[in-house]
């Protein structure tokens, strides 16, 4: 069956409810009006990567009407969304630079909320900063909006990498044996370690190394009610420590 909303109906979330016999099915769906951009937006920080060292940079947020006129004195909004990204450098294939023990949830940062000047330009600071300790490199996604006097707006999106650290340590584990891809005991194994800057250039640095043995135990606990509960525990034992 087909249905529709009235042309004058408000846009937003609608609820569709269908009753079949004694059963009721409900689904939320969106009714939106798609309006094409009427302005061309620009945002350029002048670098190919953001970091803590680039927080003093300012980008020119520019807006022009598509017919060429300057979009002056309009309200504008710029937000940045940080999401996890894989830390890789072409020169060091096979190295792991991301910390697998850390997690990072995407977060939103408001960079600018104000008006464009007479020339249709506003200065947007690059004050992007990640909370906590991300596992590695992040991706900064920018959403810029410029609002018309009537309430409509034009939007554009820009992306660039963001480095939360001044240096990265990469580890390349050796390959295991041909039969099972395991590292055998009573055998010397060479682990390669490299330190690089956010651009992937090698840098000299001291690295603290700790070698752990991880043990995983599991068992079943059974109560008097004959209910079995699966239990597990991981134990980490320090084997060796060094500074290279």
Short mmCIF file of C-alpha atoms in Angstrom, two decimals:
data_model
loop_
_atom_site.label_atom_id
_atom_site.label_comp_id
_atom_site.label_asym_id
_atom_site.label_seq_id
_atom_site.Cartn_x
_atom_site.Cartn_y
_atom_site.Cartn_z
CA UNK A 1 0.00 0.00 0.00
CA UNK A 2 1.08 3.61 -0.52
CA UNK A 3 0.68 6.56 1.81
CA UNK A 4 1.99 10.09 2.06
CA UNK A 5 1.96 13.19 4.23
CA UNK A 6 0.25 16.41 3.26
CA UNK A 7 2.44 18.92 1.35
CA UNK A 8 2.05 21.36 4.26
CA UNK A 9 2.95 18.82 6.95
CA UNK A 10 5.97 19.43 9.14
CA UNK A 11 9.15 17.50 8.47
CA UNK A 12 10.71 15.29 11.13
CA UNK A 13 10.20 11.85 12.66
CA UNK A 14 6.86 10.15 12.00
CA UNK A 15 5.49 6.94 13.47
CA UNK A 16 3.84 4.38 11.22
CA UNK A 17 1.54 1.93 13.00
CA UNK A 18 -0.08 -1.07 11.26
CA UNK A 19 -2.53 -3.43 12.95
CA UNK A 20 -2.94 -6.92 11.52
CA UNK A 21 -5.40 -9.03 13.48
CA UNK A 22 -4.26 -8.87 17.10
CA UNK A 23 -0.70 -7.77 16.25
CA UNK A 24 0.55 -4.19 15.98
CA UNK A 25 3.67 -3.23 14.05
CA UNK A 26 5.32 0.16 14.63
CA UNK A 27 8.16 1.85 12.77
CA UNK A 28 9.70 5.32 12.93
CA UNK A 29 10.60 6.93 9.63
CA UNK A 30 11.84 10.35 8.60
CA UNK A 31 10.06 12.84 6.37
CA UNK A 32 12.52 15.47 5.20
CA UNK A 33 12.66 18.26 2.69
CA UNK A 34 15.90 18.24 0.72
CA UNK A 35 17.06 21.74 -0.22
CA UNK A 36 20.17 22.08 -2.38
CA UNK A 37 23.00 24.34 -1.24
CA UNK A 38 22.64 27.94 -2.39
CA UNK A 39 26.14 28.92 -1.23
CA UNK A 40 29.66 27.66 -1.92
CA UNK A 41 31.62 27.17 1.32
CA UNK A 42 35.36 26.94 1.86
CA UNK A 43 37.47 25.96 4.87
CA UNK A 44 41.26 25.70 4.68
CA UNK A 45 43.71 25.50 7.59
CA UNK A 46 46.73 25.60 5.27
CA UNK A 47 48.14 22.25 6.47
CA UNK A 48 47.54 18.62 5.60
CA UNK A 49 47.35 17.42 9.23
CA UNK A 50 46.19 18.90 12.53
CA UNK A 51 47.86 18.28 15.89
CA UNK A 52 48.37 19.84 19.31
CA UNK A 53 51.05 22.04 17.72
CA UNK A 54 48.58 23.49 15.19
CA UNK A 55 46.02 24.70 17.75
CA UNK A 56 47.07 28.31 17.08
CA UNK A 57 46.17 28.06 13.38
CA UNK A 58 43.09 29.79 12.03
CA UNK A 59 41.22 28.84 8.90
CA UNK A 60 39.23 31.16 6.66
CA UNK A 61 35.62 30.03 6.50
CA UNK A 62 34.33 31.63 3.30
CA UNK A 63 30.87 31.70 1.76
CA UNK A 64 29.65 32.98 -1.61
CA UNK A 65 26.26 32.69 -3.23
CA UNK A 66 26.27 30.38 -6.23
CA UNK A 67 25.55 33.35 -8.50
CA UNK A 68 28.85 34.88 -7.31
CA UNK A 69 27.81 37.48 -4.75
CA UNK A 70 29.46 37.61 -1.32
CA UNK A 71 27.40 36.01 1.47
CA UNK A 72 28.10 38.66 4.09
CA UNK A 73 27.00 39.02 7.71
CA UNK A 74 25.38 35.57 7.87
CA UNK A 75 25.32 33.26 10.87
CA UNK A 76 27.77 30.37 10.62
CA UNK A 77 28.57 27.24 12.59
CA UNK A 78 31.58 24.91 12.38
CA UNK A 79 31.87 21.64 14.29
CA UNK A 80 34.54 18.96 14.30
CA UNK A 81 33.90 15.27 14.87
CA UNK A 82 36.87 13.13 15.95
CA UNK A 83 36.70 9.44 15.06
CA UNK A 84 39.30 6.64 15.33
CA UNK A 85 41.58 6.09 12.36
CA UNK A 86 44.24 3.52 11.53
CA UNK A 87 47.80 4.71 12.16
CA UNK A 88 49.83 3.63 9.15
CA UNK A 89 52.96 4.87 7.42
CA UNK A 90 53.91 3.65 3.91
CA UNK A 91 57.58 3.36 4.87
CA UNK A 92 56.85 0.91 7.68
CA UNK A 93 54.56 -1.77 6.31
CA UNK A 94 53.74 -4.54 8.80
CA UNK A 95 54.33 -2.36 11.88
CA UNK A 96 51.56 -1.82 14.42
CA UNK A 97 51.34 1.77 15.68
CA UNK A 98 47.88 1.64 17.30
CA UNK A 99 47.55 0.55 20.93
CA UNK A 100 45.12 -2.43 20.92
CA UNK A 101 44.50 -1.98 24.67
CA UNK A 102 42.94 1.47 24.23
CA UNK A 103 39.60 2.54 22.79
CA UNK A 104 38.32 5.92 21.65
CA UNK A 105 34.70 6.93 21.25
CA UNK A 106 33.93 9.61 18.69
CA UNK A 107 33.41 13.08 20.13
CA UNK A 108 32.10 16.41 18.87
CA UNK A 109 33.89 19.77 19.23
CA UNK A 110 32.35 23.18 18.54
CA UNK A 111 34.96 25.38 16.81
CA UNK A 112 32.95 28.41 15.72
CA UNK A 113 29.51 29.91 16.28
CA UNK A 114 29.20 33.46 15.00
CA UNK A 115 28.75 35.65 11.94
CA UNK A 116 30.67 36.13 8.73
CA UNK A 117 32.12 39.60 8.10
CA UNK A 118 31.39 42.01 5.25
CA UNK A 119 33.58 39.91 2.95
CA UNK A 120 31.78 36.66 3.77
CA UNK A 121 34.72 35.36 5.81
CA UNK A 122 35.17 34.22 9.42
CA UNK A 123 38.28 33.05 11.26
CA UNK A 124 37.90 29.50 12.62
CA UNK A 125 40.48 28.36 15.22
CA UNK A 126 41.98 24.89 14.89
CA UNK A 127 41.45 24.14 18.59
CA UNK A 128 40.93 20.42 18.06
CA UNK A 129 41.83 18.26 21.05
CA UNK A 130 41.02 14.67 21.95
CA UNK A 131 40.04 13.69 25.47
CA UNK A 132 41.57 10.64 27.15
CA UNK A 133 44.27 8.58 25.45
CA UNK A 134 43.35 7.54 21.89
CA UNK A 135 44.95 4.35 20.54
CA UNK A 136 46.59 6.28 17.68
CA UNK A 137 45.84 8.68 14.85
CA UNK A 138 42.35 10.18 14.56
CA UNK A 139 40.28 11.59 11.71
CA UNK A 140 38.83 15.09 12.09
CA UNK A 141 35.60 15.58 10.14
CA UNK A 142 34.41 19.18 9.90
CA UNK A 143 30.80 20.23 9.22
CA UNK A 144 30.38 23.89 8.26
CA UNK A 145 26.96 25.53 8.01
CA UNK A 146 26.07 29.04 6.88
CA UNK A 147 22.49 30.11 7.57
CA UNK A 148 20.39 32.31 5.31
CA UNK A 149 18.28 35.11 6.76
CA UNK A 150 15.15 33.06 6.06
CA UNK A 151 16.33 30.10 8.14
CA UNK A 152 17.66 27.82 5.41
CA UNK A 153 21.33 26.91 5.33
CA UNK A 154 24.09 25.59 3.10
CA UNK A 155 26.39 22.88 4.44
CA UNK A 156 29.72 21.40 3.43
CA UNK A 157 32.04 18.78 4.92
CA UNK A 158 35.82 18.65 5.14
CA UNK A 159 38.12 15.95 6.51
CA UNK A 160 41.78 15.75 7.52
CA UNK A 161 43.91 13.60 9.85
CA UNK A 162 44.51 14.66 13.44
CA UNK A 163 47.55 13.54 15.43
CA UNK A 164 47.01 13.50 19.22
CA UNK A 165 50.67 12.59 19.89
CA UNK A 166 54.03 14.12 18.86
CA UNK A 167 55.55 10.65 18.26
CA UNK A 168 54.49 7.05 17.65
CA UNK A 169 56.09 3.72 18.48
CA UNK A 170 55.69 0.90 15.98
CA UNK A 171 56.17 -2.79 16.72
CA UNK A 172 56.65 -5.50 14.11
CA UNK A 173 56.38 -9.00 15.49
CA UNK A 174 58.26 -11.85 13.77
CA UNK A 175 56.45 -14.45 11.72
CA UNK A 176 55.64 -17.75 13.38
CA UNK A 177 56.57 -21.22 12.19
CA UNK A 178 55.24 -22.43 8.85
CA UNK A 179 52.97 -25.10 10.34
CA UNK A 180 50.96 -23.09 12.89
CA UNK A 181 52.25 -19.49 12.66
CA UNK A 182 53.33 -19.73 16.31
CA UNK A 183 56.43 -18.34 18.04
CA UNK A 184 58.20 -21.42 19.35
CA UNK A 185 59.93 -21.62 22.73
CA UNK A 186 63.70 -22.05 23.08
CA UNK A 187 64.10 -19.93 19.94
CA UNK A 188 65.38 -16.39 19.52
CA UNK A 189 62.81 -14.04 17.98
CA UNK A 190 63.66 -10.56 16.72
CA UNK A 191 61.00 -7.90 17.34
CA UNK A 192 61.49 -4.71 15.33
CA UNK A 193 60.70 -1.38 16.99
CA UNK A 194 60.62 2.04 15.34
CA UNK A 195 59.79 5.56 16.52
CA UNK A 196 58.43 8.14 14.07
CA UNK A 197 56.87 11.59 14.06
CA UNK A 198 53.25 12.14 12.90
CA UNK A 199 54.49 12.41 9.30
CA UNK A 200 56.16 9.00 9.48
CA UNK A 201 59.71 10.32 9.59
CA UNK A 202 62.08 8.33 11.85
CA UNK A 203 63.13 10.04 15.09
CA UNK A 204 65.59 9.10 17.80
CA UNK A 205 63.93 8.31 21.11
CA UNK A 206 64.24 6.11 24.17
CA UNK A 207 61.57 3.42 24.39
CA UNK A 208 60.57 1.66 27.60
CA UNK A 209 59.73 -1.97 26.89
CA UNK A 210 57.88 -4.40 29.12
CA UNK A 211 57.36 -8.04 28.16
CA UNK A 212 54.34 -9.77 29.69
CA UNK A 213 53.16 -13.33 29.81
CA UNK A 214 49.38 -13.45 29.53
CA UNK A 215 47.55 -16.41 31.01
CA UNK A 216 43.86 -17.11 30.44
CA UNK A 217 41.98 -19.44 32.79
CA UNK A 218 38.38 -20.52 32.46
CA UNK A 219 36.12 -22.80 34.41
CA UNK A 220 32.52 -23.54 35.34
CA UNK A 221 31.07 -22.70 38.75
CA UNK A 222 28.09 -24.78 39.85
CA UNK A 223 25.76 -23.72 42.65
CA UNK A 224 23.48 -25.83 44.85
CA UNK A 225 20.66 -25.20 42.38
CA UNK A 226 22.65 -27.00 39.67
CA UNK A 227 23.11 -23.73 37.79
CA UNK A 228 26.45 -23.49 36.02
CA UNK A 229 28.16 -20.14 35.54
CA UNK A 230 31.01 -19.68 33.09
CA UNK A 231 33.96 -17.85 34.66
CA UNK A 232 37.17 -16.55 33.16
CA UNK A 233 40.18 -14.51 34.19
CA UNK A 234 43.30 -13.11 32.52
CA UNK A 235 46.55 -12.78 34.41
CA UNK A 236 49.54 -10.71 33.25
CA UNK A 237 53.01 -11.55 34.57
CA UNK A 238 56.00 -9.29 33.87
CA UNK A 239 58.79 -11.32 32.23
CA UNK A 240 61.34 -8.63 31.42
CA UNK A 241 61.82 -4.86 31.23
CA UNK A 242 64.29 -2.76 29.27
CA UNK A 243 64.99 0.69 27.84
CA UNK A 244 66.22 0.87 24.27
#
